[in-house]
C-alpha positions as a Markdown table, in Angstrom:
| # | Residue | x | y | z |
|---|---|---|---|---|
| 1 | Met | 0.0 | -32.4 | -8.9 |
| 2 | Ala | 0.2 | -29.5 | -6.4 |
| 3 | Pro | -1.6 | -26.4 | -7.5 |
| 4 | Lys | 0.6 | -23.6 | -9.2 |
| 5 | Val | 1.3 | -20.7 | -6.9 |
| 6 | Pro | 0.1 | -17.7 | -8.3 |
| 7 | Ser | 2.4 | -14.9 | -9.6 |
| 8 | Phe | 1.8 | -12.1 | -7.3 |
| 9 | Gly | 4.3 | -10.1 | -8.9 |
| 10 | Ser | 2.8 | -10.6 | -12.2 |
| 11 | Gln | 1.0 | -7.7 | -13.7 |
| 12 | Glu | -0.4 | -10.2 | -16.0 |
| 13 | Tyr | -1.9 | -12.4 | -13.4 |
| 14 | Trp | -3.5 | -9.4 | -11.7 |
| 15 | Asn | -5.2 | -8.0 | -14.9 |
| 16 | Ser | -6.3 | -11.6 | -15.7 |
| 17 | Arg | -7.8 | -11.8 | -12.0 |
| 18 | Phe | -9.5 | -8.7 | -12.0 |
| 19 | Thr | -10.9 | -9.2 | -15.8 |
| 20 | Ser | -12.2 | -12.5 | -15.0 |
| 21 | Asn | -14.1 | -11.2 | -11.8 |
| 22 | Ile | -14.9 | -7.6 | -11.9 |
| 23 | Asp | -17.0 | -7.8 | -8.7 |
| 24 | Pro | -15.8 | -6.2 | -5.3 |
| 25 | Phe | -13.1 | -8.2 | -3.6 |
| 26 | Glu | -12.1 | -7.6 | -0.1 |
| 27 | Trp | -8.8 | -9.0 | 1.4 |
| 28 | Leu | -8.9 | -10.5 | 4.8 |
| 29 | Glu | -11.2 | -8.0 | 6.5 |
| 30 | Ala | -14.4 | -5.9 | 5.6 |
| 31 | Pro | -13.9 | -2.5 | 4.5 |
| 32 | Asp | -14.6 | -0.8 | 7.9 |
| 33 | Ala | -11.8 | -2.9 | 9.8 |
| 34 | Leu | -9.4 | 0.0 | 9.7 |
| 35 | Asp | -12.0 | 2.7 | 10.6 |
| 36 | Leu | -10.5 | 3.3 | 14.2 |
| 37 | Tyr | -7.0 | 3.5 | 13.0 |
| 38 | Ile | -7.8 | 5.7 | 10.0 |
| 39 | Thr | -9.6 | 8.3 | 12.1 |
| 40 | Asn | -6.8 | 8.4 | 14.9 |
| 41 | Val | -4.4 | 9.0 | 12.4 |
| 42 | Leu | -6.0 | 11.7 | 10.5 |
| 43 | Arg | -7.1 | 13.4 | 13.8 |
| 44 | Ala | -3.2 | 13.1 | 14.5 |
| 45 | Thr | -2.1 | 15.0 | 11.6 |
| 46 | Gly | -3.5 | 18.1 | 12.8 |
| 47 | Glu | -4.0 | 18.9 | 8.7 |
| 48 | Leu | -6.9 | 20.7 | 7.3 |
| 49 | Lys | -6.8 | 18.3 | 4.0 |
| 50 | Pro | -4.2 | 15.5 | 4.5 |
| 51 | Glu | -3.3 | 13.5 | 1.4 |
| 52 | Leu | -4.1 | 9.8 | 1.7 |
| 53 | Leu | -2.5 | 7.1 | -0.7 |
| 54 | His | -4.2 | 3.8 | -0.8 |
| 55 | Ile | -1.9 | 1.1 | -2.5 |
| 56 | Gly | -3.1 | -2.2 | -3.8 |
| 57 | Cys | -6.5 | -0.9 | -4.1 |
| 58 | Gly | -7.5 | -3.6 | -6.4 |
| 59 | Thr | -11.5 | -4.2 | -6.2 |
| 60 | Ser | -12.0 | -3.4 | -2.5 |
| 61 | Leu | -14.8 | -1.2 | -1.3 |
| 62 | Leu | -12.3 | 0.2 | 1.0 |
| 63 | Ser | -11.4 | 3.0 | -1.5 |
| 64 | Tyr | -15.1 | 4.4 | -1.4 |
| 65 | His | -15.2 | 3.7 | 2.5 |
| 66 | Ile | -12.1 | 6.0 | 3.0 |
| 67 | Arg | -14.0 | 8.9 | 1.4 |
| 68 | Ala | -16.4 | 9.1 | 4.3 |
| 69 | His | -13.1 | 10.2 | 6.5 |
| 70 | Val | -12.2 | 13.2 | 4.4 |
| 71 | Lys | -13.9 | 16.3 | 3.4 |
| 72 | Asp | -12.6 | 16.4 | -0.3 |
| 73 | Pro | -12.4 | 12.8 | -2.2 |
| 74 | Asn | -9.6 | 14.4 | -4.3 |
| 75 | Gln | -7.2 | 13.9 | -1.0 |
| 76 | Ile | -7.5 | 10.1 | -1.7 |
| 77 | His | -5.1 | 8.8 | -4.3 |
| 78 | Asn | -6.1 | 5.1 | -5.4 |
| 79 | Leu | -2.9 | 3.0 | -6.7 |
| 80 | Asp | -3.0 | -0.5 | -8.1 |
| 81 | Tyr | -0.4 | -2.6 | -10.4 |
| 82 | Ser | -3.2 | -3.4 | -12.5 |
| 83 | Glu | -4.7 | -1.2 | -15.1 |
| 84 | Val | -8.0 | -3.2 | -15.0 |
| 85 | Ala | -8.4 | -2.6 | -11.4 |
| 86 | Ile | -7.9 | 1.1 | -11.9 |
| 87 | His | -10.3 | 1.1 | -14.6 |
| 88 | Leu | -12.9 | -0.8 | -12.6 |
| 89 | Gly | -12.6 | 1.6 | -9.4 |
| 90 | Lys | -13.0 | 4.8 | -12.0 |
| 91 | Gln | -15.9 | 3.1 | -13.3 |
| 92 | Arg | -17.4 | 2.4 | -9.7 |
| 93 | Glu | -17.0 | 5.7 | -8.3 |
| 94 | His | -18.9 | 7.0 | -11.3 |
| 95 | Glu | -21.6 | 4.6 | -10.8 |
| 96 | Leu | -21.9 | 5.5 | -7.2 |
| 97 | Tyr | -21.5 | 9.2 | -7.5 |
| 98 | Pro | -22.6 | 9.8 | -11.1 |
| 99 | Ala | -23.4 | 13.8 | -10.5 |
| 100 | Arg | -19.6 | 14.6 | -9.3 |
| 101 | Cys | -17.2 | 12.1 | -11.5 |
| 102 | Asn | -16.9 | 11.4 | -14.9 |
| 103 | Gly | -16.1 | 8.0 | -16.0 |
| 104 | Asn | -12.3 | 8.9 | -16.2 |
| 105 | Gly | -11.8 | 9.7 | -12.6 |
| 106 | Arg | -11.9 | 13.4 | -13.4 |
| 107 | Ser | -14.1 | 15.9 | -11.4 |
| 108 | Ser | -17.0 | 17.2 | -13.1 |
| 109 | Ala | -17.5 | 21.0 | -13.5 |
| 110 | Asn | -19.0 | 22.7 | -10.7 |
| 111 | Ala | -19.1 | 19.4 | -8.7 |
| 112 | Pro | -17.0 | 18.0 | -5.8 |
| 113 | Ala | -14.0 | 16.4 | -6.8 |
| 114 | Cys | -13.7 | 12.7 | -7.1 |
| 115 | Met | -10.5 | 10.5 | -6.1 |
| 116 | Arg | -7.4 | 10.0 | -8.0 |
| 117 | Trp | -6.7 | 6.8 | -9.4 |
| 118 | Asp | -3.3 | 5.7 | -11.2 |
| 119 | Thr | -1.5 | 2.3 | -12.4 |
| 120 | Val | 1.7 | 2.1 | -10.5 |
| 121 | Asp | 4.2 | -0.3 | -9.9 |
| 122 | Val | 5.4 | 0.6 | -6.2 |
| 123 | Leu | 8.6 | -1.6 | -6.6 |
| 124 | Asn | 9.6 | 0.8 | -9.3 |
| 125 | His | 10.6 | 4.3 | -8.0 |
| 126 | Thr | 10.0 | 6.0 | -11.5 |
| 127 | Ser | 6.9 | 4.8 | -12.0 |
| 128 | Leu | 5.7 | 5.9 | -8.5 |
| 129 | Leu | 7.0 | 9.3 | -8.9 |
| 130 | Ala | 5.3 | 9.8 | -12.3 |
| 131 | Ala | 1.9 | 9.4 | -10.3 |
| 132 | Cys | 3.0 | 10.7 | -6.9 |
| 133 | Lys | 4.8 | 13.8 | -5.6 |
| 134 | Pro | 7.8 | 13.4 | -3.2 |
| 135 | Arg | 6.7 | 14.3 | 0.7 |
| 136 | Ala | 3.3 | 14.7 | -0.3 |
| 137 | Tyr | 1.3 | 12.0 | 2.0 |
| 138 | Ala | -0.1 | 12.2 | 5.2 |
| 139 | Val | -1.4 | 8.6 | 5.3 |
| 140 | Ile | -0.6 | 5.4 | 3.7 |
| 141 | Ile | -3.4 | 2.6 | 3.6 |
| 142 | Glu | -3.6 | -0.9 | 2.6 |
| 143 | Lys | -5.2 | -4.0 | 3.1 |
| 144 | Ser | -2.8 | -7.2 | 2.4 |
| 145 | Thr | -0.8 | -5.6 | -0.2 |
| 146 | Ser | 2.5 | -5.9 | 1.7 |
| 147 | Asp | 1.5 | -9.5 | 2.0 |
| 148 | Ala | 1.2 | -9.8 | -1.9 |
| 149 | Ile | 4.4 | -8.3 | -2.2 |
| 150 | Ser | 6.2 | -10.4 | 0.2 |
| 151 | Cys | 5.0 | -13.4 | -1.8 |
| 152 | Ser | 6.6 | -11.9 | -4.9 |
| 153 | Glu | 10.1 | -13.0 | -6.0 |
| 154 | Asp | 12.9 | -11.1 | -4.5 |
| 155 | Val | 14.1 | -8.4 | -7.1 |
| 156 | His | 17.8 | -7.6 | -8.5 |
| 157 | Ile | 18.3 | -3.8 | -8.1 |
| 158 | Pro | 20.7 | -1.4 | -9.4 |
| 159 | Leu | 23.7 | -0.6 | -7.1 |
| 160 | Pro | 23.8 | 2.4 | -5.9 |
| 161 | Tyr | 20.1 | 2.5 | -5.7 |
| 162 | Pro | 18.4 | 5.8 | -7.5 |
| 163 | Ile | 16.9 | 6.7 | -4.0 |
| 164 | Ala | 19.7 | 8.0 | -1.5 |
| 165 | Ile | 19.7 | 9.2 | 2.2 |
| 166 | Arg | 22.3 | 11.7 | 1.5 |
| 167 | Ser | 22.0 | 14.3 | -1.2 |
| 168 | Tyr | 25.7 | 14.4 | -2.0 |
| 169 | Thr | 26.1 | 10.8 | -2.7 |
| 170 | Pro | 28.0 | 10.6 | -6.2 |
| 171 | Ile | 26.1 | 9.9 | -9.1 |
| 172 | Asp | 28.9 | 8.7 | -11.0 |
| 173 | Met | 29.6 | 5.5 | -9.0 |
| 174 | Glu | 30.0 | 2.7 | -11.1 |
| 175 | Leu | 26.3 | 1.0 | -11.5 |
| 176 | Arg | 26.1 | -2.7 | -11.0 |
| 177 | Gln | 23.3 | -5.3 | -10.2 |
| 178 | Ser | 22.9 | -6.2 | -6.8 |
| 179 | Ser | 24.8 | -10.1 | -6.4 |
| 180 | Glu | 21.6 | -10.8 | -4.2 |
| 181 | Pro | 18.3 | -10.2 | -4.6 |
| 182 | Ile | 16.5 | -7.9 | -2.2 |
| 183 | His | 13.4 | -8.5 | -0.5 |
| 184 | Pro | 10.4 | -6.6 | -2.5 |
| 185 | Leu | 8.7 | -5.4 | 0.7 |
| 186 | Tyr | 12.3 | -3.6 | 1.4 |
| 187 | Ile | 12.3 | -2.0 | -1.8 |
| 188 | Met | 8.5 | -0.9 | -1.4 |
| 189 | Ala | 9.1 | 0.5 | 2.1 |
| 190 | Val | 11.8 | 2.9 | 0.7 |
| 191 | Asn | 10.0 | 3.9 | -2.4 |
| 192 | Leu | 6.7 | 4.7 | -0.1 |
| 193 | Ala | 9.2 | 6.6 | 2.4 |
| 194 | Leu | 10.1 | 8.8 | -0.6 |
| 195 | Val | 6.4 | 10.0 | -1.0 |
| 196 | Ala | 5.5 | 10.0 | 2.3 |
| 197 | Arg | 5.9 | 13.3 | 4.6 |
| 198 | Pro | 7.8 | 13.1 | 7.9 |
| 199 | Gly | 5.7 | 11.8 | 10.5 |
| 200 | Ala | 3.2 | 10.0 | 8.2 |
| 201 | Arg | 1.6 | 7.0 | 9.1 |
| 202 | Trp | 1.3 | 3.5 | 7.1 |
| 203 | Ile | -1.6 | 1.5 | 8.1 |
| 204 | Ala | -1.2 | -2.0 | 7.1 |
| 205 | Leu | -3.6 | -5.1 | 7.5 |
| 206 | Ser | -1.7 | -8.3 | 7.1 |
| 207 | Tyr | -2.3 | -12.0 | 8.0 |
| 208 | Ser | 1.6 | -12.2 | 9.1 |
| 209 | Asn | 2.4 | -11.5 | 12.7 |
| 210 | Asp | 6.0 | -10.4 | 11.4 |
| 211 | Arg | 5.0 | -8.5 | 8.2 |
| 212 | Phe | 7.7 | -6.2 | 8.5 |
| 213 | Pro | 11.0 | -7.9 | 9.4 |
| 214 | Phe | 13.2 | -5.1 | 8.3 |
| 215 | Leu | 12.1 | -3.2 | 11.5 |
| 216 | Asn | 14.2 | -5.6 | 13.6 |
| 217 | Ala | 17.1 | -3.5 | 14.7 |
| 218 | Ser | 19.1 | -7.3 | 14.8 |
| 219 | Ser | 18.2 | -7.8 | 11.2 |
| 220 | Asn | 21.6 | -8.1 | 9.0 |
| 221 | Thr | 20.1 | -8.6 | 5.5 |
| 222 | Leu | 20.5 | -5.3 | 4.3 |
| 223 | Leu | 23.2 | -3.6 | 2.0 |
| 224 | Glu | 25.4 | -0.9 | 2.9 |
| 225 | Asp | 23.8 | 2.4 | 3.5 |
| 226 | His | 25.4 | 4.2 | 0.7 |
| 227 | Leu | 24.2 | 1.7 | -1.8 |
| 228 | Phe | 20.8 | 1.3 | -0.8 |
| 229 | Pro | 18.6 | 2.9 | 1.9 |
| 230 | Asp | 18.3 | 1.3 | 5.3 |
| 231 | Pro | 14.6 | 1.2 | 5.9 |
| 232 | Arg | 14.7 | 1.0 | 9.4 |
| 233 | Val | 15.9 | 4.7 | 9.6 |
| 234 | Leu | 13.1 | 5.6 | 7.4 |
| 235 | Trp | 9.9 | 3.9 | 9.3 |
| 236 | Thr | 9.5 | 2.9 | 13.0 |
| 237 | Leu | 6.7 | 0.7 | 14.3 |
| 238 | Val | 4.1 | 2.8 | 16.4 |
| 239 | Lys | 1.7 | 0.1 | 16.8 |
| 240 | Lys | 0.7 | -3.5 | 16.1 |
| 241 | Arg | -2.8 | -5.0 | 17.0 |
| 242 | Glu | -4.5 | -8.5 | 16.6 |
| 243 | Val | -7.6 | -8.4 | 14.5 |
| 244 | Glu | -9.9 | -11.5 | 15.0 |
| 245 | Gly | -11.5 | -12.7 | 11.9 |
| 246 | Ala | -15.4 | -13.4 | 11.5 |
| 247 | Lys | -16.5 | -16.3 | 13.7 |
| 248 | Ser | -18.4 | -19.2 | 12.5 |
| 249 | Gln | -22.4 | -18.5 | 12.6 |
| 250 | Pro | -24.9 | -21.1 | 13.7 |
| 251 | Pro | -27.2 | -22.4 | 10.6 |
| 252 | Glu | -30.6 | -20.7 | 10.3 |
| 253 | Asp | -32.7 | -23.7 | 11.9 |
| 254 | Gly | -30.6 | -23.2 | 15.1 |
| 255 | Asp | -29.1 | -26.6 | 15.2 |
| 256 | Ser | -25.8 | -25.8 | 16.7 |
| 257 | Ser | -24.5 | -29.3 | 16.7 |
| 258 | Ser | -24.1 | -29.0 | 12.5 |
| 259 | Val | -21.8 | -26.0 | 13.2 |
| 260 | Thr | -18.4 | -26.5 | 11.6 |
| 261 | His | -15.9 | -24.9 | 14.4 |
| 262 | Arg | -12.7 | -23.4 | 12.4 |
| 263 | Pro | -9.9 | -22.5 | 14.2 |
| 264 | Arg | -9.3 | -19.1 | 15.6 |
| 265 | Val | -8.0 | -16.8 | 12.8 |
| 266 | Leu | -6.2 | -13.4 | 13.4 |
| 267 | Asn | -5.0 | -11.0 | 11.5 |
| 268 | Trp | -2.5 | -8.1 | 12.4 |
| 269 | Val | -2.9 | -4.1 | 12.1 |
| 270 | Tyr | 0.4 | -2.3 | 11.7 |
| 271 | Val | 0.9 | 1.2 | 12.0 |
| 272 | Leu | 4.1 | 2.5 | 11.1 |
| 273 | Glu | 5.6 | 6.3 | 11.3 |
| 274 | Arg | 7.6 | 8.2 | 8.6 |
| 275 | Thr | 10.9 | 9.1 | 10.6 |
| 276 | Asn | 12.4 | 12.8 | 9.8 |
| 277 | Val | 15.2 | 11.0 | 7.7 |
| 278 | Pro | 15.2 | 12.7 | 3.9 |
| 279 | Leu | 15.5 | 10.9 | 1.1 |
| 280 | Phe | 16.8 | 12.0 | -2.3 |
| 281 | Val | 16.4 | 10.9 | -6.0 |
| 282 | Arg | 20.4 | 10.7 | -6.9 |
| 283 | Gly | 21.4 | 13.5 | -9.2 |
| 284 | Asp | 18.3 | 15.5 | -8.5 |
| 285 | Asn | 20.4 | 18.2 | -6.7 |
| 286 | Ile | 22.6 | 18.9 | -9.8 |
């Protein structure tokens, strides 16, 4: 019998996973794999204290690694679908920086701020906006979150979608469910565009060499623009680079004949840029 495929779109799956193993887990690469990209993007913002959104933080040490790139830890906002992961993240930050943060992810009096932590479903714009302000973030960072989202089932969404490119789009249009489900990565891209400021950079580490198919100008899988925003007009690809995985190491006895030579493993770093096309939540202009 074939092994059961994990339910990456299930909050229950992630809570169970992080409950059964509370140790830090790194997806694809070590926390420092994105250092060069983070440094370059932060420099390009020209802002004194840009806000960074770390989506799908899980139990990765990347959250704490990012702290070295900012002046104020409160600039970093960690999100995850699992409340267990968020609890562990707050707890670990308190253990690493006991004089600065309490165990609830809040800053201690007269001490430097700690990072922000929230349980959020990035496929639900209401959940996202409950924790994040529109047009707030200059940098979005993730390690394999888009991979996990892409492995989730396609989603039926209300039409017209609550987020629109035109503020004057009527809100009294007859609501209906999409006849065909939408790829969850498209939904996440639109929702993230709502909280990213113009010119924001989205740094994504992925195992796929074609992780963002919606950037393909020939893609015809999207709905009409007045029903669902076209993510192609919200994000552009700035950079795509190969990242070679760790190589096999010879045994301690120096006998290289016993080394198992694994095939070359490549991961990919994508840097996307938020365009100047504005987004609106339907009805907010009334």
